[in-house]
Amino acid sequence: MAVALASPPLPSPPSQVKFSISSRRCGCRCSSTLSQSDSISSPSSTSTTNRPAVILPGLGNNTNDYQKLALILKDYGVPTVIAKVSRIDWLRNAAGLLDANYWRGTLRPRPVLDWYFKRVEEAVDEAKELAQGSTLSLIGHSAGGWLARVYLQEFGLPDVSLLLTLGTPHLAPPKGVSGVIDQTRGLLDYVEKHCAKAVYTPELRYVCIAGRYIQGARLLGSSNDHHSAVVVEINQPVGEMTAADASAAASDTLRARFVGQGYKQVCGQADVWGDGVVPEMSAHLEGALNISLDGVYHSPVGSDDDTRPWYGSPAVVERWIHHLLN
């Protein structure tokens, strides 16, 4: 479960989205820019024979938060089922407080999160009825991404051919870093140690998408430490842009420091790029196809398709939808 941060007023995102695709499988990093002329299917041009997708909500989110994304995917010809989760359901995680492993920082996903896996199972069964013998795609947002990995490990699902994660904190927080407390109480440690490694093969593909919405800043330090906090390279149009530089207002400095403290709890560093909640470096996995999108915010809650697009906003979906299309 990712660190749950309130969404402070953040600078307007850049007007364009940059693709940065890294392949940790070969140890290199390459960046590519997709122009509007690149061949990407539009909703009106897609077939309805694509494999069904199951959306797995992130921590604190509910099913309704993803209804618009499901409609967008449907327009692309991707039948979609959203796991049925309410906000109050997440209070079930409090059962972990009764587990001694919680206090030792060695908590395991089961049985604490069995309620979530039951919802995943129900959604998968529904998607199988739509599949007509084809494979399935899992789309995990935020904590839903690593919960999908646990589900695949614990229950096995040979029908899944794609796991696409959106702003998922895949990596456990580093140990021994001053001021860092593992908010998952060992859950991500378990995922790293016990879940299958990411792969990108014809049979099963992991695609991990990270957002670069704002660069955090250290709590103590000069404003120059994050002079590029809200400046992003322009490549693809998404919405309006408010330019900012080293002379950013004090409020922007405070936002960057506040966001940076959230990043630090996830990856151990404050002055890194991320989507406002999850650092870019934590949202990628070795062995997966790793993609970074500039200007993309973490959550559907507090997002705006024009001024603060999230992973499921129409113009952003357009940049990753091809992974779901046959």
mmCIF file of C-alpha atoms in Angstrom, residues 37-173:
data_model
loop_
_atom_site.group_PDB
_atom_site.id
_atom_site.type_symbol
_atom_site.label_atom_id
_atom_site.label_comp_id
_atom_site.label_asym_id
_atom_site.label_seq_id
_atom_site.Cartn_x
_atom_site.Cartn_y
_atom_site.Cartn_z
ATOM 1 C CA SER A 37 1.498 11.440 -36.518
ATOM 2 C CA ASP A 38 2.691 8.154 -34.987
ATOM 3 C CA SER A 39 0.387 5.224 -35.617
ATOM 4 C CA ILE A 40 -1.753 4.787 -32.519
ATOM 5 C CA SER A 41 -5.249 3.398 -32.813
ATOM 6 C CA SER A 42 -8.106 5.739 -32.029
ATOM 7 C CA PRO A 43 -11.353 4.597 -30.400
ATOM 8 C CA SER A 44 -13.196 4.800 -33.701
ATOM 9 C CA SER A 45 -10.681 2.594 -35.519
ATOM 10 C CA THR A 46 -10.254 -0.313 -33.101
ATOM 11 C CA SER A 47 -11.753 -3.769 -33.222
ATOM 12 C CA THR A 48 -13.948 -5.219 -30.494
ATOM 13 C CA THR A 49 -11.918 -8.447 -30.373
ATOM 14 C CA ASN A 50 -9.270 -7.214 -27.945
ATOM 15 C CA ARG A 51 -8.591 -9.170 -24.785
ATOM 16 C CA PRO A 52 -10.664 -8.043 -21.777
ATOM 17 C CA ALA A 53 -9.011 -5.951 -19.071
ATOM 18 C CA VAL A 54 -9.513 -6.024 -15.313
ATOM 19 C CA ILE A 55 -8.854 -2.762 -13.462
ATOM 20 C CA LEU A 56 -7.550 -3.146 -9.904
ATOM 21 C CA PRO A 57 -8.127 -0.036 -7.752
ATOM 22 C CA GLY A 58 -5.377 1.572 -5.720
ATOM 23 C CA LEU A 59 -5.287 2.198 -1.984
ATOM 24 C CA GLY A 60 -8.203 4.386 -0.889
ATOM 25 C CA ASN A 61 -9.835 4.354 -4.317
ATOM 26 C CA ASN A 62 -13.183 2.821 -5.181
ATOM 27 C CA THR A 63 -14.752 1.296 -8.260
ATOM 28 C CA ASN A 64 -16.432 4.522 -9.347
ATOM 29 C CA ASP A 65 -13.066 6.299 -9.605
ATOM 30 C CA TYR A 66 -12.298 4.161 -12.679
ATOM 31 C CA GLN A 67 -15.647 4.241 -14.473
ATOM 32 C CA LYS A 68 -14.479 6.891 -16.933
ATOM 33 C CA LEU A 69 -11.307 4.928 -17.693
ATOM 34 C CA ALA A 70 -13.417 1.823 -18.327
ATOM 35 C CA LEU A 71 -15.549 3.783 -20.812
ATOM 36 C CA ILE A 72 -12.435 5.035 -22.597
ATOM 37 C CA LEU A 73 -11.110 1.481 -22.890
ATOM 38 C CA LYS A 74 -14.497 0.302 -24.138
ATOM 39 C CA ASP A 75 -14.326 2.918 -26.889
ATOM 40 C CA TYR A 76 -11.024 1.353 -27.947
ATOM 41 C CA GLY A 77 -12.709 -2.044 -28.125
ATOM 42 C CA VAL A 78 -11.330 -3.328 -24.806
ATOM 43 C CA PRO A 79 -14.061 -4.966 -22.668
ATOM 44 C CA THR A 80 -13.334 -3.893 -19.106
ATOM 45 C CA VAL A 81 -14.284 -5.060 -15.617
ATOM 46 C CA ILE A 82 -13.432 -3.059 -12.492
ATOM 47 C CA ALA A 83 -12.853 -4.932 -9.245
ATOM 48 C CA LYS A 84 -15.658 -3.948 -6.872
ATOM 49 C CA VAL A 85 -14.011 -2.004 -4.062
ATOM 50 C CA SER A 86 -15.448 0.756 -1.860
ATOM 51 C CA ARG A 87 -13.450 3.263 0.155
ATOM 52 C CA ILE A 88 -14.685 1.821 3.406
ATOM 53 C CA ASP A 89 -13.401 -1.602 2.344
ATOM 54 C CA TRP A 90 -9.879 -0.387 2.911
ATOM 55 C CA LEU A 91 -10.603 -0.190 6.646
ATOM 56 C CA ARG A 92 -10.423 -3.984 6.572
ATOM 57 C CA ASN A 93 -6.655 -3.580 6.430
ATOM 58 C CA ALA A 94 -6.814 -2.544 10.085
ATOM 59 C CA ALA A 95 -6.932 -6.278 10.811
ATOM 60 C CA GLY A 96 -3.186 -6.178 10.279
ATOM 61 C CA LEU A 97 -2.839 -4.317 13.560
ATOM 62 C CA LEU A 98 -3.668 -7.577 15.328
ATOM 63 C CA ASP A 99 -0.794 -9.350 13.602
ATOM 64 C CA ALA A 100 2.536 -9.270 15.441
ATOM 65 C CA ASN A 101 4.251 -9.079 12.049
ATOM 66 C CA TYR A 102 2.751 -5.616 11.579
ATOM 67 C CA TRP A 103 4.692 -4.288 14.542
ATOM 68 C CA ARG A 104 7.851 -6.111 13.473
ATOM 69 C CA GLY A 105 7.565 -4.720 9.949
ATOM 70 C CA THR A 106 7.272 -8.215 8.464
ATOM 71 C CA LEU A 107 3.597 -8.196 7.508
ATOM 72 C CA ARG A 108 2.435 -10.606 4.792
ATOM 73 C CA PRO A 109 -0.366 -9.878 2.289
ATOM 74 C CA ARG A 110 -2.420 -12.849 3.440
ATOM 75 C CA PRO A 111 -4.741 -13.116 5.242
ATOM 76 C CA VAL A 112 -4.926 -9.338 5.786
ATOM 77 C CA LEU A 113 -5.667 -8.608 2.114
ATOM 78 C CA ASP A 114 -7.696 -11.701 1.288
ATOM 79 C CA TRP A 115 -10.784 -9.493 1.025
ATOM 80 C CA TYR A 116 -9.124 -7.640 -1.885
ATOM 81 C CA PHE A 117 -8.032 -10.829 -3.620
ATOM 82 C CA LYS A 118 -11.623 -12.063 -3.428
ATOM 83 C CA ARG A 119 -12.735 -8.954 -5.329
ATOM 84 C CA VAL A 120 -9.990 -9.564 -7.896
ATOM 85 C CA GLU A 121 -11.147 -13.142 -8.330
ATOM 86 C CA GLU A 122 -14.747 -12.033 -8.899
ATOM 87 C CA ALA A 123 -13.661 -9.468 -11.492
ATOM 88 C CA VAL A 124 -11.402 -11.981 -13.252
ATOM 89 C CA ASP A 125 -14.227 -14.531 -13.429
ATOM 90 C CA GLU A 126 -16.468 -11.881 -14.988
ATOM 91 C CA ALA A 127 -13.756 -10.943 -17.495
ATOM 92 C CA LYS A 128 -13.247 -14.600 -18.438
ATOM 93 C CA GLU A 129 -16.858 -14.735 -19.558
ATOM 94 C CA LEU A 130 -16.102 -11.860 -21.930
ATOM 95 C CA ALA A 131 -12.804 -13.347 -23.089
ATOM 96 C CA GLN A 132 -14.279 -16.165 -25.194
ATOM 97 C CA GLY A 133 -11.077 -18.118 -24.880
ATOM 98 C CA SER A 134 -8.644 -15.203 -25.182
ATOM 99 C CA THR A 135 -6.240 -14.077 -22.503
ATOM 100 C CA LEU A 136 -6.771 -11.213 -20.042
ATOM 101 C CA SER A 137 -4.985 -7.975 -19.185
ATOM 102 C CA LEU A 138 -4.639 -6.754 -15.612
ATOM 103 C CA ILE A 139 -4.391 -2.989 -15.087
ATOM 104 C CA GLY A 140 -3.214 -2.193 -11.575
ATOM 105 C CA HIS A 141 -3.322 1.409 -10.393
ATOM 106 C CA SER A 142 -1.051 2.355 -7.495
ATOM 107 C CA ALA A 143 -1.191 -0.422 -4.865
ATOM 108 C CA GLY A 144 -3.403 -2.379 -7.265
ATOM 109 C CA GLY A 145 -0.272 -3.070 -9.319
ATOM 110 C CA TRP A 146 1.681 -4.901 -6.639
ATOM 111 C CA LEU A 147 -1.495 -6.527 -5.325
ATOM 112 C CA ALA A 148 -1.887 -7.940 -8.845
ATOM 113 C CA ARG A 149 1.604 -9.414 -8.566
ATOM 114 C CA VAL A 150 0.696 -11.054 -5.258
ATOM 115 C CA TYR A 151 -2.530 -12.399 -6.771
ATOM 116 C CA LEU A 152 -0.658 -13.919 -9.696
ATOM 117 C CA GLN A 153 1.867 -15.475 -7.327
ATOM 118 C CA GLU A 154 -0.560 -16.818 -4.741
ATOM 119 C CA PHE A 155 -3.412 -17.944 -6.955
ATOM 120 C CA GLY A 156 -1.839 -18.363 -10.373
ATOM 121 C CA LEU A 157 -3.592 -17.135 -13.482
ATOM 122 C CA PRO A 158 -2.267 -18.563 -16.758
ATOM 123 C CA ASP A 159 -4.960 -16.654 -18.649
ATOM 124 C CA VAL A 160 -3.186 -13.328 -17.971
ATOM 125 C CA SER A 161 -0.876 -12.192 -20.767
ATOM 126 C CA LEU A 162 -0.344 -8.563 -19.695
ATOM 127 C CA LEU A 163 0.145 -6.798 -16.377
ATOM 128 C CA LEU A 164 0.119 -3.041 -16.876
ATOM 129 C CA THR A 165 0.771 -0.942 -13.781
ATOM 130 C CA LEU A 166 0.032 2.752 -13.389
ATOM 131 C CA GLY A 167 1.971 4.627 -10.719
ATOM 132 C CA THR A 168 2.570 1.485 -8.664
ATOM 133 C CA PRO A 169 5.149 1.597 -5.837
ATOM 134 C CA HIS A 170 6.801 -1.711 -6.691
ATOM 135 C CA LEU A 171 9.951 -1.400 -4.582
ATOM 136 C CA ALA A 172 10.185 -1.678 -0.822
ATOM 137 C CA PRO A 173 11.385 1.452 1.013
#
